[in-house]
Coordinates of C-alpha atoms and ligand atoms in Angstrom, one line a residue:
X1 CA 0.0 0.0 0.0
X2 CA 0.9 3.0 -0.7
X3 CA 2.2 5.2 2.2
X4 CA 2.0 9.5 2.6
X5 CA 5.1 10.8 3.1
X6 CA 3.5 12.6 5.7
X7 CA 3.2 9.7 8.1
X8 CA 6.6 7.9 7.5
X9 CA 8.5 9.0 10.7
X10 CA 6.8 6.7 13.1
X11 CA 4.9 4.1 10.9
X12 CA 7.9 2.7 8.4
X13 CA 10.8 1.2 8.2
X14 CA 12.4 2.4 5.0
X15 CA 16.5 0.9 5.7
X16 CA 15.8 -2.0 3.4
X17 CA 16.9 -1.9 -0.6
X18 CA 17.8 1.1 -2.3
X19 CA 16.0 4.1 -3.2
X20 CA 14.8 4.6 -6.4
X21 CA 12.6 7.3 -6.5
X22 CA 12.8 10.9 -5.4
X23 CA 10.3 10.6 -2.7
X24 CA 10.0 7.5 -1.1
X25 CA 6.8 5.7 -1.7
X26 CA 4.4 8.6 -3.0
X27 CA 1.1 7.8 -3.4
X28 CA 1.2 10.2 -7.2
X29 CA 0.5 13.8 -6.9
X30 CA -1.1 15.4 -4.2
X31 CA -2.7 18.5 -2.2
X32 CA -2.9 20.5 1.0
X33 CA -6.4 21.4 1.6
X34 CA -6.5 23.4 4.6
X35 CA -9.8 25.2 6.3
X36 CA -8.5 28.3 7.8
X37 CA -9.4 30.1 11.5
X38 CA -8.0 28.2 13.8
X39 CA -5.3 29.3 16.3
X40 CA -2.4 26.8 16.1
X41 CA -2.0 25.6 20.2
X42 CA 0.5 23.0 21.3
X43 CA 4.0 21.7 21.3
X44 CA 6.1 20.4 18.1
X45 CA 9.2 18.8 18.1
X46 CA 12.2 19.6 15.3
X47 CA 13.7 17.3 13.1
X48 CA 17.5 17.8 12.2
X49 CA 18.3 20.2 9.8
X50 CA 17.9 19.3 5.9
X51 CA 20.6 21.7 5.3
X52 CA 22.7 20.0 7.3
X53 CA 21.9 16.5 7.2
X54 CA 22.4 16.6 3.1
X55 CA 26.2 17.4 3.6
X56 CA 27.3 15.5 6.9
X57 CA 25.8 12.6 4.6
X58 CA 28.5 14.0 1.6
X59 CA 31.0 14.0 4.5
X60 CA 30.6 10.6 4.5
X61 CA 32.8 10.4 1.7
X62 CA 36.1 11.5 3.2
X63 CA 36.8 8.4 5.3
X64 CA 36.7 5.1 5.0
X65 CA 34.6 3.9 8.2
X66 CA 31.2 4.1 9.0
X67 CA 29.7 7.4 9.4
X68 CA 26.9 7.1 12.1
X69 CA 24.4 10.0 11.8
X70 CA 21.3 10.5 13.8
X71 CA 18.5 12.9 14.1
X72 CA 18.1 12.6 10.0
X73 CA 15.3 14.3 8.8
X74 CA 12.5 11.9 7.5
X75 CA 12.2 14.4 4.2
X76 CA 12.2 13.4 0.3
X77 CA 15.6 15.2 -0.3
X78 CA 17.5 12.3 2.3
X79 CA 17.2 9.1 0.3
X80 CA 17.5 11.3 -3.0
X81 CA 20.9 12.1 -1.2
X82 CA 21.3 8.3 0.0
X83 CA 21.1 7.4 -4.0
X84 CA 23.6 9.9 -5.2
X85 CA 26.1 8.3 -2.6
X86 CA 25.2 4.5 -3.6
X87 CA 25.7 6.3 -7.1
X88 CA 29.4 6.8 -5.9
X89 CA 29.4 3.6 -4.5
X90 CA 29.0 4.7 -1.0
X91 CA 27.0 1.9 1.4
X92 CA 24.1 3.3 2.6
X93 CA 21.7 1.8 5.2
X94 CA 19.3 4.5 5.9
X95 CA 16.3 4.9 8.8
X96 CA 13.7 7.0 8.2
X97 CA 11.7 5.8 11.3
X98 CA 14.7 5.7 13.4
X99 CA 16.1 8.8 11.5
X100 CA 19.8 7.4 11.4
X101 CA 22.2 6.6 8.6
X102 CA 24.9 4.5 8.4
X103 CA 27.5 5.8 5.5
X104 CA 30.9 3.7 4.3
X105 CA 32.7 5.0 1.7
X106 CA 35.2 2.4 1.3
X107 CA 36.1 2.5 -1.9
X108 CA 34.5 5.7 -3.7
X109 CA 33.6 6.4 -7.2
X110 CA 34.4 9.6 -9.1
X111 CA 31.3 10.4 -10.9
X112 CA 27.8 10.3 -9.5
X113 CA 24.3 9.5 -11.2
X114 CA 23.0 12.3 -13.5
X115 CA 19.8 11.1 -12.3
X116 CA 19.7 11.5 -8.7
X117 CA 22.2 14.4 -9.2
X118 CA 19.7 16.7 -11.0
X119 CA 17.2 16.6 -8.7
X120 CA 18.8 18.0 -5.3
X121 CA 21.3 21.3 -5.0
X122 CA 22.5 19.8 -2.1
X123 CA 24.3 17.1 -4.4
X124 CA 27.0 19.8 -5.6
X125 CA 28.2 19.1 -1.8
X126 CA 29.7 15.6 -3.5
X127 CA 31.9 17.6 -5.2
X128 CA 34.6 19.1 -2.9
X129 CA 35.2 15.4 -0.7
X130 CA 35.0 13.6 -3.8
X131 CA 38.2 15.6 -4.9
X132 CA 39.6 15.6 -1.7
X133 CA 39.6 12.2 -1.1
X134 CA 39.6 10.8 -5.1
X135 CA 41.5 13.2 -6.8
X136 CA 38.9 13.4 -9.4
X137 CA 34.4 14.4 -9.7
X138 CA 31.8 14.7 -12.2
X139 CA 28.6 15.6 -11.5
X140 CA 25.8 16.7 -13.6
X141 CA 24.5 20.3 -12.5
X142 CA 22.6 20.0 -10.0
X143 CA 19.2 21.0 -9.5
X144 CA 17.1 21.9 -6.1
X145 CA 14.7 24.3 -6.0
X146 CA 13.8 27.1 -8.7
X147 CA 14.4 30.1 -7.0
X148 CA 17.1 31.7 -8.9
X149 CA 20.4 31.3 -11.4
X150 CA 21.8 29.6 -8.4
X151 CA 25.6 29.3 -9.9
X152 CA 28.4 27.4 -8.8
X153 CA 31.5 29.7 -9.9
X154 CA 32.4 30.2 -6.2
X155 CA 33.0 26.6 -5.7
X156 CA 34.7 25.7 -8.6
X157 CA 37.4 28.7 -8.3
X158 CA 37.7 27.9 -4.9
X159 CA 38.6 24.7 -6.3
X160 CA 41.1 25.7 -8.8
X161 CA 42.7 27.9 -6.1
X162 CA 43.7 24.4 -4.5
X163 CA 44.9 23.5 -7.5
X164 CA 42.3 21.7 -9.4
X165 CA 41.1 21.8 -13.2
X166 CA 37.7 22.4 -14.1
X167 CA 36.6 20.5 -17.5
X168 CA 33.6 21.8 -18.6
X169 CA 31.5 19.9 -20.4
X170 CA 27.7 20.5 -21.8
X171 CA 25.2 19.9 -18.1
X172 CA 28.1 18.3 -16.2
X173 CA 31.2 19.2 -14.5
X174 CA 34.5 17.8 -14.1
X175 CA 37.0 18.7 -11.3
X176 CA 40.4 17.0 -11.9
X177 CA 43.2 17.5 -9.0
X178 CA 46.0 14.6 -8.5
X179 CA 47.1 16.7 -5.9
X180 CA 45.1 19.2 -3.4
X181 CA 46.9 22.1 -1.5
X182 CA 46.2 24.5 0.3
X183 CA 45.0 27.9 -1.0
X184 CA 43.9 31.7 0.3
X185 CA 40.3 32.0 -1.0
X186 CA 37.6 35.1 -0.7
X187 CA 34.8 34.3 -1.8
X188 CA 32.7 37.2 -3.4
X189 CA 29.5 36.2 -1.5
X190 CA 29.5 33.9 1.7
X191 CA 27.9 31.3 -0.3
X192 CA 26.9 28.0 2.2
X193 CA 27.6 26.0 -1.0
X194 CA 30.8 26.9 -2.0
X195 CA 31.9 27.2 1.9
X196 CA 30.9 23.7 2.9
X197 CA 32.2 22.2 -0.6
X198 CA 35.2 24.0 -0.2
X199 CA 35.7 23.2 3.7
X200 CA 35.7 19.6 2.5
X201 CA 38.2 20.1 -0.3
X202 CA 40.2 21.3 2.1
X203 CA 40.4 19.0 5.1
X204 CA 42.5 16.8 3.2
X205 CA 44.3 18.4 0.7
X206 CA 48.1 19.0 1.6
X207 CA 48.7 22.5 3.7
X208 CA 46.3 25.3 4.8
X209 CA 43.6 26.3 3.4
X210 CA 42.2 30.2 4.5
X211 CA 38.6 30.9 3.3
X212 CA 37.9 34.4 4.0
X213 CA 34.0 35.6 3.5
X214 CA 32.9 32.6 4.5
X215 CA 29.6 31.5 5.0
X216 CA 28.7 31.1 8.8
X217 CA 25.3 29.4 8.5
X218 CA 24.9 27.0 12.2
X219 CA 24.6 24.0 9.6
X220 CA 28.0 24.8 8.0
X221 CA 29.2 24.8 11.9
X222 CA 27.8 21.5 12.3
X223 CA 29.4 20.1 9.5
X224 CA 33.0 21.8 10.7
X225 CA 32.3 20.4 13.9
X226 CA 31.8 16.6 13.0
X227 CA 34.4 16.9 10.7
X228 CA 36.6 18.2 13.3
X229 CA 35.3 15.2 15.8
X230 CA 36.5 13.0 12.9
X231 CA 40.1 14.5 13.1
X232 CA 40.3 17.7 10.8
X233 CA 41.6 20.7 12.1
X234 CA 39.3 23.7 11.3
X235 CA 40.0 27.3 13.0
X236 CA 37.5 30.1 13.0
X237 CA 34.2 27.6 13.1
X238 CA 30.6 30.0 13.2
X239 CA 33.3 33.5 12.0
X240 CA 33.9 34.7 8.7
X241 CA 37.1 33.4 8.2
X242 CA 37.8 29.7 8.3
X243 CA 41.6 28.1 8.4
X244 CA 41.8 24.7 7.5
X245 CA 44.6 22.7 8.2
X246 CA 45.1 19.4 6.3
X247 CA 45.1 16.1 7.8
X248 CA 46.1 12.8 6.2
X249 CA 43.1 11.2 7.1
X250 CA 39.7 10.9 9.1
X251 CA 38.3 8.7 11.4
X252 CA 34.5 7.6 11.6
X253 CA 32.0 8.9 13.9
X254 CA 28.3 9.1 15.4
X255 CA 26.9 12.3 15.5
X256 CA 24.1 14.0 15.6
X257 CA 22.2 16.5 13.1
X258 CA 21.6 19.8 14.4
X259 CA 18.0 21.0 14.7
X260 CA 16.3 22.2 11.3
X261 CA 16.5 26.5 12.7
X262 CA 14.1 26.9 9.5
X263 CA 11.5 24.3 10.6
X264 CA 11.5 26.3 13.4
X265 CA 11.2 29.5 12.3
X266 CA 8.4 28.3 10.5
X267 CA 6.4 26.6 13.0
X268 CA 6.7 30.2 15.2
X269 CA 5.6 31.9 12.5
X270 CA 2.8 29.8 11.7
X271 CA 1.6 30.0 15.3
X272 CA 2.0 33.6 15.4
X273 CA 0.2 34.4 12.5
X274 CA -3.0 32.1 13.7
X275 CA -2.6 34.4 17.0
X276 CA -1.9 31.3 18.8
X277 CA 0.3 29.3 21.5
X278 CA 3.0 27.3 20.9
X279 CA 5.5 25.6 22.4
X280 CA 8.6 24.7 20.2
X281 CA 11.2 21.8 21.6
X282 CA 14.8 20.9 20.0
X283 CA 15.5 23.6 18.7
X284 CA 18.5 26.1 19.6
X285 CA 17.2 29.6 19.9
X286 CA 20.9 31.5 19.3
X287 CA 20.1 30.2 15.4
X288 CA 17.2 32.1 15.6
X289 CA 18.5 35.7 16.5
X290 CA 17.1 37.7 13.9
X291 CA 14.0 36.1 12.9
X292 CA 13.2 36.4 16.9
X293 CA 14.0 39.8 17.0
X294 CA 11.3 40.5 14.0
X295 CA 9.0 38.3 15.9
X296 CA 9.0 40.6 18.8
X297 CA 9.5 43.8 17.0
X298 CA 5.9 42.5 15.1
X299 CA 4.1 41.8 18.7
X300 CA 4.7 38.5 19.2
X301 CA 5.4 37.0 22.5
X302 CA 8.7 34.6 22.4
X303 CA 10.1 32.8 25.2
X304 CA 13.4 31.3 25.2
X305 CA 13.9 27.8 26.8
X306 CA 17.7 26.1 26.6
X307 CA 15.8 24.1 23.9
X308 CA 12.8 25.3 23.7
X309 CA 10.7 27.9 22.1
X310 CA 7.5 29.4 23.2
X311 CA 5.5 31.5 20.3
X312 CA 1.9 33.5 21.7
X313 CA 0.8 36.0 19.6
X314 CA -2.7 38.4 19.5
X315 CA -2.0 40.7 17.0
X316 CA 0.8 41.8 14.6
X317 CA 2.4 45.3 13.9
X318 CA 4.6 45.6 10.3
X319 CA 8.0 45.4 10.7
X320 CA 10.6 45.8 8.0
X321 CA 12.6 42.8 7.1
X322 CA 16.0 42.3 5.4
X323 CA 17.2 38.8 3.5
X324 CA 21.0 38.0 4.1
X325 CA 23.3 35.1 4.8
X326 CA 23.7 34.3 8.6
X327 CA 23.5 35.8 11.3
X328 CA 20.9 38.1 8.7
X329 CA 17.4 37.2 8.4
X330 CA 17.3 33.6 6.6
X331 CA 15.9 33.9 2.7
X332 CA 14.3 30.3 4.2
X333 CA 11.9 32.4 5.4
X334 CA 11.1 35.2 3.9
X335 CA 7.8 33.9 1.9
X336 CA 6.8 32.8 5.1
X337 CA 7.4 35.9 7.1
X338 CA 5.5 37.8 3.8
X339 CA 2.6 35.6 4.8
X340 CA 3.0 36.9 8.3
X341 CA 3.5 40.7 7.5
X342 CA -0.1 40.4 4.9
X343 CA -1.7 40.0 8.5
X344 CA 0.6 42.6 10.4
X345 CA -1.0 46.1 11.3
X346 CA 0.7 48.9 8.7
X347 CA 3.1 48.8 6.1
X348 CA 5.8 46.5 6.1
X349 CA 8.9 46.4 3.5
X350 CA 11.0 42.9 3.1
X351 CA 14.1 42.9 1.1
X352 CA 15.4 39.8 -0.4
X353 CA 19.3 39.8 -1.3
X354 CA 20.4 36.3 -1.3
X355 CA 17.7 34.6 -4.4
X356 CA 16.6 36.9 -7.1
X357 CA 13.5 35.0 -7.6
X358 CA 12.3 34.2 -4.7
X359 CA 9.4 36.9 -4.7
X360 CA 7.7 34.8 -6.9
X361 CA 5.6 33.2 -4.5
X362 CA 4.1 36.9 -4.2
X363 CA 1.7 36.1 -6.5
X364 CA 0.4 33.0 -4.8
X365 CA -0.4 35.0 -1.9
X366 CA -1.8 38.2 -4.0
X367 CA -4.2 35.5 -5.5
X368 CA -5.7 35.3 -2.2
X369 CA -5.6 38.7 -1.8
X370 CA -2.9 40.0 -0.1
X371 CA -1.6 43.4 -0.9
X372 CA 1.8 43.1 -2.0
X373 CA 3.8 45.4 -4.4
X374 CA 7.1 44.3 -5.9
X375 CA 9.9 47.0 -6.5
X376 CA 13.4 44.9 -7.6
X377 CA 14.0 43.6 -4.9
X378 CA 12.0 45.2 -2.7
X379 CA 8.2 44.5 -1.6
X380 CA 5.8 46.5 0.2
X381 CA 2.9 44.7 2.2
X382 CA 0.0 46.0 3.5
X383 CA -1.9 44.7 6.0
X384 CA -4.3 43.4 7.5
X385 CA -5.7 42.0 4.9
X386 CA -8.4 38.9 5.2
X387 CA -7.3 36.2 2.7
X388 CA -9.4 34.0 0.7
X389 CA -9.0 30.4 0.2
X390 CA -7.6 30.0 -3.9
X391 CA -5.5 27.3 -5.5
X392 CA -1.9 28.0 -4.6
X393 CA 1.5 26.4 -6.1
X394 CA 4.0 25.2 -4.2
X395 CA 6.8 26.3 -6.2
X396 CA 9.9 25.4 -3.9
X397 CA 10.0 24.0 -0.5
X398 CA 9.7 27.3 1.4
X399 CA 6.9 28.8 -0.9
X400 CA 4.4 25.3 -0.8
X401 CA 5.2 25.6 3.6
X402 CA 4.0 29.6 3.2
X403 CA 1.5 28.4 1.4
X404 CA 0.0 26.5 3.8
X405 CA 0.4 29.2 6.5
X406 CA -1.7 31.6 4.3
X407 CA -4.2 28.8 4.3
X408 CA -4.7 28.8 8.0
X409 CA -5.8 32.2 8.3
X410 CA -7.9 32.4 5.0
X411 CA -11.6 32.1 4.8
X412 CA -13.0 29.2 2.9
X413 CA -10.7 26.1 1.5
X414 CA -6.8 26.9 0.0
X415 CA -5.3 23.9 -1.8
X416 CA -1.5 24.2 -2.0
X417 CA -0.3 22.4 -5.2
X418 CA 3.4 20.6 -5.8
X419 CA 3.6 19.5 -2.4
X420 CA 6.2 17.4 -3.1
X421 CA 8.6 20.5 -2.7
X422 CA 7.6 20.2 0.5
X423 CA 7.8 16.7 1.6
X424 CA 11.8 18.0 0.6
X425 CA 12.5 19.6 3.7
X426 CA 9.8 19.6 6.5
X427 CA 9.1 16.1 8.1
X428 CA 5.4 15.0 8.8
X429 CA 4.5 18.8 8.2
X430 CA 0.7 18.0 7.9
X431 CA 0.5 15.4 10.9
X432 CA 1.9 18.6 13.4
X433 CA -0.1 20.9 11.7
X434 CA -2.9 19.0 13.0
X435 CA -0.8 18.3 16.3
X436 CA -1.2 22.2 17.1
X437 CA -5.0 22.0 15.9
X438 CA -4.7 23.3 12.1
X439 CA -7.5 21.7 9.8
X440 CA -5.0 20.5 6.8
X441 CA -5.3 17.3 4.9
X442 CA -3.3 15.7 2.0
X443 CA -5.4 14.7 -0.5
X444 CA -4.8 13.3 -3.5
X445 CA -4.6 15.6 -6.4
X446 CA -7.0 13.2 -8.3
X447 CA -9.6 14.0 -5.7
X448 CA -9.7 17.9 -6.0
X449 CA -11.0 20.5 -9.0
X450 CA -9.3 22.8 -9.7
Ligands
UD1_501 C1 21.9 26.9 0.7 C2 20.6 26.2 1.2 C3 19.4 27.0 0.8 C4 19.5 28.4 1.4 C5 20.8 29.1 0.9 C6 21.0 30.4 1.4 C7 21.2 23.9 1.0 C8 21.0 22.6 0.3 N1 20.5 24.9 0.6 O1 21.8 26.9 -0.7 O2 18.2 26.4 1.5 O3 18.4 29.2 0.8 O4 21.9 28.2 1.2 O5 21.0 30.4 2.8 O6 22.0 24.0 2.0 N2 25.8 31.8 -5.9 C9 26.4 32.0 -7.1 N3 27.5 31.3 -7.4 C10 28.0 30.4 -6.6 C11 27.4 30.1 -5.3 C12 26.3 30.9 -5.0 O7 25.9 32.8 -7.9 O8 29.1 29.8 -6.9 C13 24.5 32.5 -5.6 C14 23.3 31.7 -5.7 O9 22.9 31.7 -7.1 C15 22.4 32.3 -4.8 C16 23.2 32.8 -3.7 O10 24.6 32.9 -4.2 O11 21.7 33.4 -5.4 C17 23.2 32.0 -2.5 O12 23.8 30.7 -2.7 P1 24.4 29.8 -1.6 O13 24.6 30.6 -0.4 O14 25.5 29.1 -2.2 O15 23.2 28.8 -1.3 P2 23.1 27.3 -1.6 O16 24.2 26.6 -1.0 O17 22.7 27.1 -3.0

């Protein structure tokens, strides 16, 4: 039978056989229907991070031991991930239900699927160990969500830098280094990419490796962390400047994902947009800085456990909102927070700076009748508005989660479309909407007009 990707994590055991498909076992094409008006109440607990889990799971392929991971995130994007590696001929015994991973690259391959490698950005993380640890990587270009040009010029230069050549051929690339050294790098844009790919390039290559304007992102920290626990010797972990210092070799591990900060930041802004009362667990506030400081500057109520978030809200001022890489205010976001601001009391402006495309969600949301106008890179939004239920697309993971949210505070029925960008990266995201009270179903796209 057929099983929804929303109620994997405690129901199946999905460690047996390879994956084939890019989402587990799907049951076709399907839909959020979700009746809005009701305050979200509760608590909801955090999977790891999808942004980290993808590349501690590329990590994998700088030793020759097991890596042990816990905490993985029960999304689509993990065994998408799990095939890319078996693609390399990486072992991979992955449970969703237990949310561990058990990686041993033992004897690597140098060039991936094209398949498995198109589908996920997070693949292009292959690149960097794979030359580290091979010599030699081609990959197709990768894909991931649509939500911009999305280059990867930083990483390959970086590359070069530590003396690798780039072949470039029609769709693919080809990295090609028989010998890695050490390099000073600054990067034009602390890109999480090309930090984390080059990070990995580095650990083994021969000398040290300085990456100034580096990314700073808490799951590029916990991939310098493990990689330190396995033996490499980073400097400068969570600052803009990381010194690498390359090691001979690394040693296997367990470790454990760090919490998804997005998730999060989603699930508080879902509960304060309902005007509801929500208690967040595993998650680590400090990730959260800036969207918790627009939280409160907007009205709501946050309290900060060691691990724990509380979210109340009744009622929500505009606030002005800035995309940029970490500690800034997360582009993972910012269609949510949009979503938040349509219900906010005055004029709020959000700026996005990291994906020139992302504000293309704004016309899911003006469909339901927000009050949005787009300047550049700017928009303004006025609110409150009431939303009406419409049929929205889910054009990347962020924009089908936003979506949603708009659907909880809209009159009649929304139905978000191309969920399976979001089965990507949130875990059961309809079961704990309904946890905290929300009336959202999956449905099968067969089953609705429209
Ligand atoms: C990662 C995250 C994504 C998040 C983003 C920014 C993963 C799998 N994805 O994406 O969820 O939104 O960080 O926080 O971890 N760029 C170039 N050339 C390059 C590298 C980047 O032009 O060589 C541009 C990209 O097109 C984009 C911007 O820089 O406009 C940000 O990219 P980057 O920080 O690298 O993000 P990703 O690693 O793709």
């Amino acid at each position: 039978m057929a099983i929804p990707l929303d109620r994997l994590p405690p129901m199946v055991n999905l460690s047996s056989g390879p994956f084939s498909g890019p989402s587990l076992e799907l049951p076709g094409p399907a839909v959020f229907r979700v009746r809005g008006g009701t305050p979200l109440r509760g608590t909801v607990e955090l999977s790891g991070a999808k942004n980290s889990a993808l590349k501690l799971m590329a990590a994998s392929l700088l030793c020759e031991g097991t890596l042990e991971l816990s905490a993985v995130p029960a999304i689509a994007d993990v065994p998408v991930m799990a095939d890319i590696l078996r693609g390399l001929g990486v072992e991979v015994d992955l449970d969703m239900a237990a949310n561990t991973c058990r990686l041993t690259a033992a004897d690597p391959q140098w060039h991936a699927p094209q398949d498995a490698v198109t589908r996920i950005r997070a693949s292009v993380s292959c690149l960097g160990p794979l030359v580290g640890r091979v010599g030699r990587a081609r990959l197709a270009l990768p894909g991931g969500d649509k939500i911009g040009a999305r280059g990867i010029e930083l990483h390959l230069r970086g590359l070069e830098a530590m003396g690798a050549t780039i072949i470039d051929r029609p769709g693919e690339v080809e990295v090609v280094a028989s010998h890695l050294h050490g390099a000073m790098i600054t990067l034009d844009f602390p890109s999480v990419g090309a930090t984390e790919n080059l990070v990995m390039a580095a650990v083994l290559a021969d000398g040290t490796t300085v990456i100034d304007n580096a990314a700073r992102e808490p799951e590029i920290q916990d991939l310098c962390r493990m990689l330190e626990a396995m033996g490499a010797h980073i400097d400068g972990i969570g600052g803009p400047t990381l010194e690498i210092h390359g090691v001979e070799r690394l040693h296997p591990i367990s470790w454990a994902t760090c919490p998804d900060r997005i998730e999060a930041g989603t699930y508080a802004m879902a509960a304060a947009l309902t005007g509801g009362d929500v208690l967040i667990e595993r998650v680590r506030p400090s990730d959260l800085t800036m969207p918790l400081i627009k939280l409160r500057a907007a009205g709501v109520l946050v309290e900060e456990g060691g691990n724990s978030l509380r979210i109340k809200a009744d009622g929500l001022d505009a606030v002005n909102v800035v995309t940029l890489p970490y500690p800034g205010f997360p582009t993972d976001l910012q269609p949510q927070m949009m979503v938040l601001l349509s219900q906010a009391q005055g004029t709020s402006r959000c700026t996005e700076n990291v994906f020139e495309s992302r504000f293309s969600f704004v016309e899911q949301i003006a469909r339901m009748g927000a009050d949005v106008q787009i300047d550049g890179h700017h928009a303004l939004i006025r609110g409150p508005v009431k939303l009406h239920g419409a049929h929205l697309q889910g054009l990347d993971v962020r924009a089908g989660a936003a979506g949603a949210m708009a659907g909880l505070v809209a009159t009649g029925e929304t139905f978000v479309h191309d969920v399976h960008h979001v089965d990507r990266g949130y875990a059961g995201f309809v079961p704990r909407l309904q946890a905290l009270g929300a009336d959202i179903e999956r449905l099968p796209l067969a089953s609705v007009d429209g």
